[in-house]
PDB file of C-alpha atoms in Angstrom:
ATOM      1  CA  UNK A  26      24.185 -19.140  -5.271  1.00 58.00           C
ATOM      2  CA  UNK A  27      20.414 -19.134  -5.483  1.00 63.00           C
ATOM      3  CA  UNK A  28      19.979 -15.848  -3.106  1.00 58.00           C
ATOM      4  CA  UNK A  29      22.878 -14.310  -5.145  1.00 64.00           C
ATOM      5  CA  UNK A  30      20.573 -14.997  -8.420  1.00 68.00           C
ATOM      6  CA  UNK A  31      17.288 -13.648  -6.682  1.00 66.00           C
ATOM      7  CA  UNK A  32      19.330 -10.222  -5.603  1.00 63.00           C
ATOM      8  CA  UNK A  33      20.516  -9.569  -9.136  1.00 67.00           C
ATOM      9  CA  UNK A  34      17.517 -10.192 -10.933  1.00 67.00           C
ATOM     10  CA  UNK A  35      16.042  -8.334  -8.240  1.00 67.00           C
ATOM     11  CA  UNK A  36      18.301  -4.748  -8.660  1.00 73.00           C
ATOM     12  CA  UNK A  37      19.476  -5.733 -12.861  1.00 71.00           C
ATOM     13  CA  UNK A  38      16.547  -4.357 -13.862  1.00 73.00           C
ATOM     14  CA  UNK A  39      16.307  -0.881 -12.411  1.00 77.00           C
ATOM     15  CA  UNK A  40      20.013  -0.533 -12.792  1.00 79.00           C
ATOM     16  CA  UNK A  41      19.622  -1.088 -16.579  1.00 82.00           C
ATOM     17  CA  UNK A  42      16.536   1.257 -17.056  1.00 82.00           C
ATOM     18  CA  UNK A  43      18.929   3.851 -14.747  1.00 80.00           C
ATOM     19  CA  UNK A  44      21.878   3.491 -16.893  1.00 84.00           C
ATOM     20  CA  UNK A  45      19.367   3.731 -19.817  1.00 86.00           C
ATOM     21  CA  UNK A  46      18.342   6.857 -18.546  1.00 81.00           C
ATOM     22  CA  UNK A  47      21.293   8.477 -17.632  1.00 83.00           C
ATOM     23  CA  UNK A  48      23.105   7.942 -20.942  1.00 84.00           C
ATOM     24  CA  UNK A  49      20.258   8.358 -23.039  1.00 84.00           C
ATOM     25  CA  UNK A  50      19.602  12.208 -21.501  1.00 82.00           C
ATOM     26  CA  UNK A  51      22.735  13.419 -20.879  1.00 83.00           C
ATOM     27  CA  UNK A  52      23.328  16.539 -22.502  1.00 78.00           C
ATOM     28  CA  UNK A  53      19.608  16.853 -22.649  1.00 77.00           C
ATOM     29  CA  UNK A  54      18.397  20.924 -23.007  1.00 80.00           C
ATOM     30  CA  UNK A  55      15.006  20.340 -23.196  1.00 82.00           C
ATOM     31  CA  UNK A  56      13.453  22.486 -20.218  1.00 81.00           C
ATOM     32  CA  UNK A  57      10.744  19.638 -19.509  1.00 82.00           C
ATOM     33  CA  UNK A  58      12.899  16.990 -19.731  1.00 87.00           C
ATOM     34  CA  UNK A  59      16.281  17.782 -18.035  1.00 88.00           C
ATOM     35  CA  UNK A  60      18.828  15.294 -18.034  1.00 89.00           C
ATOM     36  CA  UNK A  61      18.926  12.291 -15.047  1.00 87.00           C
ATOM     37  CA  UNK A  62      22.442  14.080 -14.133  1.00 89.00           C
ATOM     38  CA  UNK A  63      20.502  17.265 -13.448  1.00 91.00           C
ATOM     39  CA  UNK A  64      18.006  15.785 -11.302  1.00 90.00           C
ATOM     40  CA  UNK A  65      19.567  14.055  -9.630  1.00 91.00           C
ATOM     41  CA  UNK A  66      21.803  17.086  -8.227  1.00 92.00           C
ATOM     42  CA  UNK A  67      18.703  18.162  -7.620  1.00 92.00           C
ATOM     43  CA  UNK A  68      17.389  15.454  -5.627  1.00 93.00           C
ATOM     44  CA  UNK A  69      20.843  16.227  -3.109  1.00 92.00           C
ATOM     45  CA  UNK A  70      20.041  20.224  -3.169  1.00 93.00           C
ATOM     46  CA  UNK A  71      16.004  19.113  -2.461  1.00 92.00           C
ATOM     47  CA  UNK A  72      15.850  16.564  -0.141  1.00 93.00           C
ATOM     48  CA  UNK A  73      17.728  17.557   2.952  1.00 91.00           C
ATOM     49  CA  UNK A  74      17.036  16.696   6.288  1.00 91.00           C
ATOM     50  CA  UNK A  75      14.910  19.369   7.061  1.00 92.00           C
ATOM     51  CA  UNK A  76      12.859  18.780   4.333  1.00 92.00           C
ATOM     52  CA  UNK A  77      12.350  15.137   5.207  1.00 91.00           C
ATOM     53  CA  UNK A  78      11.000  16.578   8.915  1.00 91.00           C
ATOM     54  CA  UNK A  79       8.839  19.402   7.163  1.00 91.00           C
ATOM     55  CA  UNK A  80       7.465  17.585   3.789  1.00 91.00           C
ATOM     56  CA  UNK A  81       7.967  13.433   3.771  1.00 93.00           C
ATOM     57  CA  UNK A  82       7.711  12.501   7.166  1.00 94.00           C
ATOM     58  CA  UNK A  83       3.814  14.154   7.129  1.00 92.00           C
ATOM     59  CA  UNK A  84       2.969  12.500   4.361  1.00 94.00           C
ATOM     60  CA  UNK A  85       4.591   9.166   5.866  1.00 94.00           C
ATOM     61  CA  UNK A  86       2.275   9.609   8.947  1.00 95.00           C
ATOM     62  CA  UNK A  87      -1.139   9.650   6.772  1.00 94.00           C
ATOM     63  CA  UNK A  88      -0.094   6.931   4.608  1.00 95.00           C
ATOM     64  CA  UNK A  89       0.953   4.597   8.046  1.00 96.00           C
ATOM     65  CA  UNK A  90      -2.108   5.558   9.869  1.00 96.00           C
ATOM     66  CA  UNK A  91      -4.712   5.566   7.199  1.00 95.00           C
ATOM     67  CA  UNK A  92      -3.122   2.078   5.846  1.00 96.00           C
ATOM     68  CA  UNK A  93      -2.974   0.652   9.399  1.00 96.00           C
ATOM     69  CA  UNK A  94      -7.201   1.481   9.786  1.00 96.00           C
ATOM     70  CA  UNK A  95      -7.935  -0.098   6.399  1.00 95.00           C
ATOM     71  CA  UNK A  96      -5.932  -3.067   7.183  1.00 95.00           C
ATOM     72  CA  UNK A  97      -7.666  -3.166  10.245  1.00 95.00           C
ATOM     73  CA  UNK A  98     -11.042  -2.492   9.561  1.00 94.00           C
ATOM     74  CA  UNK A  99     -10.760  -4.814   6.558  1.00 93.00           C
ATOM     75  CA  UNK A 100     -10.157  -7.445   8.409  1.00 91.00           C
ATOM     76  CA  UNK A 101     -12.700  -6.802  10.922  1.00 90.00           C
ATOM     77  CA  UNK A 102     -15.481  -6.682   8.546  1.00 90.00           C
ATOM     78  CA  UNK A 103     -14.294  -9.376   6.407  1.00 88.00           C
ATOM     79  CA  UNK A 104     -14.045 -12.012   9.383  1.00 85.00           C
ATOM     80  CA  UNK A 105     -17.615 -10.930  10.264  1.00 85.00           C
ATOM     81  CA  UNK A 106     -19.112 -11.186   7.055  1.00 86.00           C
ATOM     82  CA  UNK A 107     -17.664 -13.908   6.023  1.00 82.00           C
ATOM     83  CA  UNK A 108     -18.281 -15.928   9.093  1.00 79.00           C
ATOM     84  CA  UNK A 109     -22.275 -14.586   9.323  1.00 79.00           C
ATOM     85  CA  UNK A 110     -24.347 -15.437   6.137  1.00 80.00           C
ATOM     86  CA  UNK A 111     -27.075 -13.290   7.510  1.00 82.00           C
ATOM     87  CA  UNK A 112     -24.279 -10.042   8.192  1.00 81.00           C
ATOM     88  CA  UNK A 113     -23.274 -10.708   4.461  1.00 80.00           C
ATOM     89  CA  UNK A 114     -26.924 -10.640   2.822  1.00 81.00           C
ATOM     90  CA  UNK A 115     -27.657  -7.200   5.261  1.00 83.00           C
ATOM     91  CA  UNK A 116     -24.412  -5.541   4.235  1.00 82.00           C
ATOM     92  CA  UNK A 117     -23.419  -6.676   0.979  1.00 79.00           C
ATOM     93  CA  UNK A 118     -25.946  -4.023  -1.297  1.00 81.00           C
ATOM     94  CA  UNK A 119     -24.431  -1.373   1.078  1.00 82.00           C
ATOM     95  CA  UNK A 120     -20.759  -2.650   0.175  1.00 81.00           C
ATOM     96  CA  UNK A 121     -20.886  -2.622  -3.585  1.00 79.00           C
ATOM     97  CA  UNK A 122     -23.036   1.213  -3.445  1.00 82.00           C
ATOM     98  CA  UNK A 123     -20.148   2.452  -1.592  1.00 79.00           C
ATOM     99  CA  UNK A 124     -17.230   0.426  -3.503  1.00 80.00           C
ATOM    100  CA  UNK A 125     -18.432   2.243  -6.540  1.00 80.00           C
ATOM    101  CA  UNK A 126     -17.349   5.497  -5.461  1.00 78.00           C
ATOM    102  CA  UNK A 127     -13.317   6.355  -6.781  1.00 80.00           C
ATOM    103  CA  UNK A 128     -11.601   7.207  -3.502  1.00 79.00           C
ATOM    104  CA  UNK A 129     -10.690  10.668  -5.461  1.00 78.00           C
ATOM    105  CA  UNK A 130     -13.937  11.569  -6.046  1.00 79.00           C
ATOM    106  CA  UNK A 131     -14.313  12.284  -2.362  1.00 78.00           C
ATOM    107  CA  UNK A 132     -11.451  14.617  -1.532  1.00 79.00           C
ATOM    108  CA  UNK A 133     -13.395  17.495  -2.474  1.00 80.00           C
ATOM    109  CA  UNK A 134     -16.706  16.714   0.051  1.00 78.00           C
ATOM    110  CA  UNK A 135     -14.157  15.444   2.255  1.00 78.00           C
ATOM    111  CA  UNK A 136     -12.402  19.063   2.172  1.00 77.00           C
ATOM    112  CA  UNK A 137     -16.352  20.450   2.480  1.00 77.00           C
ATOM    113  CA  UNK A 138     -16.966  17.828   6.399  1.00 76.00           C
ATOM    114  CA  UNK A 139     -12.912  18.330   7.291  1.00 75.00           C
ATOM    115  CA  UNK A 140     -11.132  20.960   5.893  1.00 74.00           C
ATOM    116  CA  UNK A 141      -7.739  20.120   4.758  1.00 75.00           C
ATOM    117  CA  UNK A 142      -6.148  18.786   7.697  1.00 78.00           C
ATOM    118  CA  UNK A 143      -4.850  15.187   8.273  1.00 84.00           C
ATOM    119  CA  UNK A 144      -8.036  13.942   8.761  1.00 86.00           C
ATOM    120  CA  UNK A 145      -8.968  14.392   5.468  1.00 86.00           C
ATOM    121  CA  UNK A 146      -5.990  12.641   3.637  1.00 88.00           C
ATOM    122  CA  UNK A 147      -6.754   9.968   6.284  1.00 91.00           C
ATOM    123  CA  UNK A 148      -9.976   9.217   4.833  1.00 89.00           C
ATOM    124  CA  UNK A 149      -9.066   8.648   1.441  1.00 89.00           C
ATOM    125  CA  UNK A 150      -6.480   6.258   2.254  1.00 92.00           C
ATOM    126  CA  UNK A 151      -8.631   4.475   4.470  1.00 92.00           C
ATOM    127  CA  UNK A 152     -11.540   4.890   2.133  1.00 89.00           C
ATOM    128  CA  UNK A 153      -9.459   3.292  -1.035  1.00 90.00           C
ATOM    129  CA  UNK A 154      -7.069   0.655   0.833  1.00 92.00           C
ATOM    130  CA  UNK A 155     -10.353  -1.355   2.555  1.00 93.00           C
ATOM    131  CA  UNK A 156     -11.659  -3.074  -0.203  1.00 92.00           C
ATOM    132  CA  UNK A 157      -8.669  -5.319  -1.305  1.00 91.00           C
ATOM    133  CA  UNK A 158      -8.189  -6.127   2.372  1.00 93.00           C
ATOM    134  CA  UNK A 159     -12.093  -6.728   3.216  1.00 92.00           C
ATOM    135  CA  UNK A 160     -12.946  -8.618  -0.462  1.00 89.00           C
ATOM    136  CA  UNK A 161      -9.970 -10.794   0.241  1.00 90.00           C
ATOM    137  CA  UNK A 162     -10.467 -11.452   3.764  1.00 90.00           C
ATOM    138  CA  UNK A 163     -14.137 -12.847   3.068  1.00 88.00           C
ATOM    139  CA  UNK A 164     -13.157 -14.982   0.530  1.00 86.00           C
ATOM    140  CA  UNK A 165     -10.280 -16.306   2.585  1.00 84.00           C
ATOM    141  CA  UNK A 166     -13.216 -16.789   5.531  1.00 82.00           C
ATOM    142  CA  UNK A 167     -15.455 -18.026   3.220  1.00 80.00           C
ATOM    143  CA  UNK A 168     -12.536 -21.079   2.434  1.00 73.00           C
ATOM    144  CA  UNK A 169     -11.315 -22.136   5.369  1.00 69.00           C
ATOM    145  CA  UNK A 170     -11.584 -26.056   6.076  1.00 65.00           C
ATOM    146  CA  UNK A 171     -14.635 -26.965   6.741  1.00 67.00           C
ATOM    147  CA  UNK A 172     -13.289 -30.585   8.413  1.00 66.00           C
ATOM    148  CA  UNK A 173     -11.397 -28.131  10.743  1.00 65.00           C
ATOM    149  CA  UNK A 174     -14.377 -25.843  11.671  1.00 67.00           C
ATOM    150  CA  UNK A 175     -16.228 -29.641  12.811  1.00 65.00           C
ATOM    151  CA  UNK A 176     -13.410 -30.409  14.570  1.00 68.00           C
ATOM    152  CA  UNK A 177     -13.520 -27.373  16.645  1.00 68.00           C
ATOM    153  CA  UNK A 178     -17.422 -27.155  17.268  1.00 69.00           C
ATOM    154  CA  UNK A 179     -17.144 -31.073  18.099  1.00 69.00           C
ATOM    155  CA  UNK A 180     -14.379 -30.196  20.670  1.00 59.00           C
ATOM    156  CA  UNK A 181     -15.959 -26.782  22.146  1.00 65.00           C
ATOM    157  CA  UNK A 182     -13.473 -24.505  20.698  1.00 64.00           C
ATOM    158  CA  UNK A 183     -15.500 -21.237  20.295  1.00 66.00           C
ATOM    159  CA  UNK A 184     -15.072 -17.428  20.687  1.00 64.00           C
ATOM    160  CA  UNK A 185     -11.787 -16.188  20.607  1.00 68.00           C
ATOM    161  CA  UNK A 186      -9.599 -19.388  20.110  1.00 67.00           C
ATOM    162  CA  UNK A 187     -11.771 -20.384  17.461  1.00 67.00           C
ATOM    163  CA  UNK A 188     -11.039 -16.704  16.057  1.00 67.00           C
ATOM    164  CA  UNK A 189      -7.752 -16.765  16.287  1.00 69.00           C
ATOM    165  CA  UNK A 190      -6.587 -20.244  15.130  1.00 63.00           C
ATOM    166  CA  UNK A 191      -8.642 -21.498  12.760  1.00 70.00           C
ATOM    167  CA  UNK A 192     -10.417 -18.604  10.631  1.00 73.00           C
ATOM    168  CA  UNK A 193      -7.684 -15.519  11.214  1.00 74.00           C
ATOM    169  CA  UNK A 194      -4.934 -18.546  10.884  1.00 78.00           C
ATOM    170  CA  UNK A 195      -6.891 -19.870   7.611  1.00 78.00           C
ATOM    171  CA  UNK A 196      -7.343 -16.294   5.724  1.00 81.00           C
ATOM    172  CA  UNK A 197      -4.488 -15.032   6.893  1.00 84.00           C
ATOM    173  CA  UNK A 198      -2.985 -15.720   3.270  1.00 87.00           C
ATOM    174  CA  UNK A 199      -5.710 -14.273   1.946  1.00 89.00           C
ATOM    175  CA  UNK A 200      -5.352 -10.969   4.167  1.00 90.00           C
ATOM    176  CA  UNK A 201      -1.844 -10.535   2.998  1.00 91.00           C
ATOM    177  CA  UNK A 202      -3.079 -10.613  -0.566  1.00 91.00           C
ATOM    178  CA  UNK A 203      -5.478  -7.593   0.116  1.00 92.00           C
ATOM    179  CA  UNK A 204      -2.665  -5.959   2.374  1.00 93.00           C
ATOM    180  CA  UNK A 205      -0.419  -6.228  -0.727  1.00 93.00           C
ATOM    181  CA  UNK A 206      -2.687  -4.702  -2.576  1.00 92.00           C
ATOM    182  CA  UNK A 207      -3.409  -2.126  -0.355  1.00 94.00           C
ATOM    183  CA  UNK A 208      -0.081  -0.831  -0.121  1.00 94.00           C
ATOM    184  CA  UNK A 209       0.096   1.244  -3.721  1.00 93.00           C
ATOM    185  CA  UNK A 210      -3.064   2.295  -3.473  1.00 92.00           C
ATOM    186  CA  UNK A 211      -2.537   4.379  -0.483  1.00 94.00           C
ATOM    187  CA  UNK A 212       0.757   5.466  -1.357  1.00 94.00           C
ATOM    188  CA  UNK A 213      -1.517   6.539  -4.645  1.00 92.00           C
ATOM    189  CA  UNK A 214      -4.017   8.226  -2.492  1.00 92.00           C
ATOM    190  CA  UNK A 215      -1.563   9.987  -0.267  1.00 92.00           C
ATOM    191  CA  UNK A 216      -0.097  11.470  -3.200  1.00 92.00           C
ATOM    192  CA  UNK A 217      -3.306  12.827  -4.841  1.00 90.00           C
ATOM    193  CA  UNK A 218      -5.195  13.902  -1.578  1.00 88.00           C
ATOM    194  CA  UNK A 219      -2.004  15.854  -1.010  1.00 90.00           C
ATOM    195  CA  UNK A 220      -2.172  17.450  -4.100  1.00 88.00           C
ATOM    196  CA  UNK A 221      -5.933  18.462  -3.874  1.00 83.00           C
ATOM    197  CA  UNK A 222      -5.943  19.462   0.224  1.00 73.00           C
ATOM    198  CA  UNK A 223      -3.326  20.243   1.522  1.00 78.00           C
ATOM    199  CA  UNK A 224      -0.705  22.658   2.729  1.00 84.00           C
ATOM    200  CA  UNK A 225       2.154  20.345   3.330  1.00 87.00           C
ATOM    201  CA  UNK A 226       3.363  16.789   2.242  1.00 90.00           C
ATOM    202  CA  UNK A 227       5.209  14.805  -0.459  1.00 92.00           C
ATOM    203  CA  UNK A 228       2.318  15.220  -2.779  1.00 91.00           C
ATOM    204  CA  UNK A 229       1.894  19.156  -2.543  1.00 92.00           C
ATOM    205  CA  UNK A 230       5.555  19.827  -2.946  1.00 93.00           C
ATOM    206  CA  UNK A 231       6.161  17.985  -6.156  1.00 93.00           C
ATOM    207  CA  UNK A 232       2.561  19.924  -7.315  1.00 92.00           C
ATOM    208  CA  UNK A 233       4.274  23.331  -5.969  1.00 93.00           C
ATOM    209  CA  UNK A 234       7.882  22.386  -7.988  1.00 93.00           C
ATOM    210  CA  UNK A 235       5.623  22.070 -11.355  1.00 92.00           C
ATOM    211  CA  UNK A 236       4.288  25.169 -10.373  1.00 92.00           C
ATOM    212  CA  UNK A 237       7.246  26.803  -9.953  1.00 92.00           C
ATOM    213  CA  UNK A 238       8.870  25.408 -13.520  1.00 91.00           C
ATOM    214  CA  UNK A 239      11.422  23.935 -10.989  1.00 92.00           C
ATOM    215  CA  UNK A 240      11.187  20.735 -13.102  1.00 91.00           C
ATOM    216  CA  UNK A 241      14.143  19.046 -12.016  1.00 91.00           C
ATOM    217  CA  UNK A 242      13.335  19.439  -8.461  1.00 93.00           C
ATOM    218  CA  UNK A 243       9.857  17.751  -9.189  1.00 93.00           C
ATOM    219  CA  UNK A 244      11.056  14.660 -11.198  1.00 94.00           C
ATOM    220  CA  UNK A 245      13.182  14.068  -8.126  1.00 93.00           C
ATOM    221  CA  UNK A 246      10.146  13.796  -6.043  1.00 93.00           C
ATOM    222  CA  UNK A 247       8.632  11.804  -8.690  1.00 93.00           C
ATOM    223  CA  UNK A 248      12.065   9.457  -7.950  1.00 92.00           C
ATOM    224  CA  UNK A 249      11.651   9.772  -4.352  1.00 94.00           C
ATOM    225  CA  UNK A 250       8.280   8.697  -4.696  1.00 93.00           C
ATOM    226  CA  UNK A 251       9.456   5.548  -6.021  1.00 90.00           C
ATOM    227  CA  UNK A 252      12.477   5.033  -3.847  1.00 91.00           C
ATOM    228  CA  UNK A 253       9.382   4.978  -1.009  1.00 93.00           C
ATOM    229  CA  UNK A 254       7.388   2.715  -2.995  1.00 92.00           C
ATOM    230  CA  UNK A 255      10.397   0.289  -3.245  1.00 88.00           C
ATOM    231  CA  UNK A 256      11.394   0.484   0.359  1.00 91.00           C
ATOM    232  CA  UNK A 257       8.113   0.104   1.877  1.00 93.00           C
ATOM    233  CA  UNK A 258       7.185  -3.235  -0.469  1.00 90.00           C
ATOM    234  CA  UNK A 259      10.267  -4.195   1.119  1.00 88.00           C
ATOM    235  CA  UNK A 260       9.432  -3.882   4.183  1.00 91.00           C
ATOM    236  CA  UNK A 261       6.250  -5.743   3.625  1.00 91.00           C
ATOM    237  CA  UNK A 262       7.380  -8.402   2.057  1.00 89.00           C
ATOM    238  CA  UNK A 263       9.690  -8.861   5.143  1.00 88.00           C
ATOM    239  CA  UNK A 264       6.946  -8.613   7.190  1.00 88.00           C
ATOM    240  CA  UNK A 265       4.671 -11.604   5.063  1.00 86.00           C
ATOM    241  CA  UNK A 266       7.859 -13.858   5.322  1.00 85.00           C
ATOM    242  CA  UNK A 267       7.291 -13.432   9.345  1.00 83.00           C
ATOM    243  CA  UNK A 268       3.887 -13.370   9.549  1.00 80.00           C
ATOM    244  CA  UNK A 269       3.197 -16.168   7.666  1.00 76.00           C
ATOM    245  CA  UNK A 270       6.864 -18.573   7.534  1.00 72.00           C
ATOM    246  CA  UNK A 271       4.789 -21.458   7.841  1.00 62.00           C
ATOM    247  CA  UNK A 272       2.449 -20.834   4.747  1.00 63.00           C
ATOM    248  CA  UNK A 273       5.791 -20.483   2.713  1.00 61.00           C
ATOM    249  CA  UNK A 274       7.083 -23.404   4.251  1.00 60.00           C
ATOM    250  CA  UNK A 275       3.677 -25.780   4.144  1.00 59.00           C
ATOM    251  CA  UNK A 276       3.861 -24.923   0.373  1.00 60.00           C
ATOM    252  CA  UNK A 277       7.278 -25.294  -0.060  1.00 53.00           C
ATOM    253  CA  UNK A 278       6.856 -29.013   1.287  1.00 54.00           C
ATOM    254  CA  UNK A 279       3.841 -29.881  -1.397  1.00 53.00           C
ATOM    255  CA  UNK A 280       5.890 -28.821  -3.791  1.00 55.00           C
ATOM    256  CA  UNK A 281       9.098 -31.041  -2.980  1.00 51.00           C
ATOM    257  CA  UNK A 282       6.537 -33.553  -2.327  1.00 54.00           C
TER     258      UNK A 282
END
């Protein structure tokens, strides 16, 4: 009954703002505003299989490699900076000079070192995504137990073991926090490095449909957009519930307790 509770709150409230939609612009003539009814034979004229192969799947690419570097780099320079006092002190002015900088901002000298090939929308994403995943994976460093780092210097646990199960195991909630908040943000930046540099992708068709005054084709890439947004935050959520079971189920314990 409870998972049955959790699915409809979880699809009641697109359904109603779809139904909202659709009623409230059918019959709509306004060129710039077309009616959900008309996009959405749009969306089934659009988005055929071909076009997946030529325009979505490219973009899909960039956004899964350039996430999968930030996530990894993140956490790679958040475990050593937040483990080394020194590293942090050395780094951190460099950090905030370059956290200033909008990931946008740097499509067009990106375009100047890299033309407009993957490489480019690559950066950006990987540029953007890092900082939620290296800010939180410092501060989940920085936390860990301090009774449990004793216990492993007092028993000779060092190098890799000490790496992997007590301060990856320890910020590991903390990592999935930044790699949450990662995930819109390069969806975000695929979109707009698309739009800027490119000659293919998700991003530069819907620009090309506005173009084009095909307006009904480009609000159902604006929907398709989101229908990859939803499915992907999906898929990570999934992927938390694995990756960290027992977090879910330590907490879930405290609070029966």
């Amino acid at each position: 009954m409870r998972l049955v509770s959790r699915v409809l709150l979880l699809i009641g409230l697109p359904v109603v703002l779809l139904a909202t939609w659709w009623f409230g612009s059918a019959g709509s003539e306004d060129f710039y505003r077309p009616s959900l009814s008309s996009i959405m034979d749009a969306f089934v004229r659009t988005w055929t299989w071909d076009m997946f192969v030529q325009q979505v799947f490219p973009s899909l690419w960039r956004l899964l490699v350039g996430y999968v570097i930030a996530v990894a780099l993140g956490v790679a320079l958040g475990g050593l900076i937040g483990t080394y006092r020194s590293v942090r002190s050395l780094l951190e002015p460099v950090l905030e000079f370059l956290r200033a900088f909008p990931p946008p901002v740097l499509v067009p000298a990106a375009i100047l070192l890299s033309g407009i090939g993957d490489r480019t929308k690559i950066l950006v994403i990987v540029f953007g995504c890092v900082w939620p995943v290296l800010l939180n994976t410092i501060e989940g460093v920085r936390g860990r137990d301090e009774v449990l780092s004793d216990t492993c210097r007092s028993y000779g646990i060092t190098g890799t073991l000490r790496l992997r199960h007590l301060v990856l195991r320890a910020a590991s909630p903390q990592i999935m926090t930044g790699a949450r908040q990662a995930l819109p943000l390069a969806i975000i930046l695929m979109v707009i490095s698309e739009m800027m540099a490119a000659n293919d992708g998700l991003g530069f068709t819907v620009l090309q449909f506005q173009r084009g005054f095909q307006i009904p084709e480009m609000w159902s890439g604006v929907l398709l957009l989101g229908v990859i947004g939803i499915v992907l935050s999906l898929l990570f959520r999934l992927a938390e519930r694995s990756l960290l079971g027992w977090y879910h189920g330590q907490r879930a314990g405290q609070r029966e307790w």
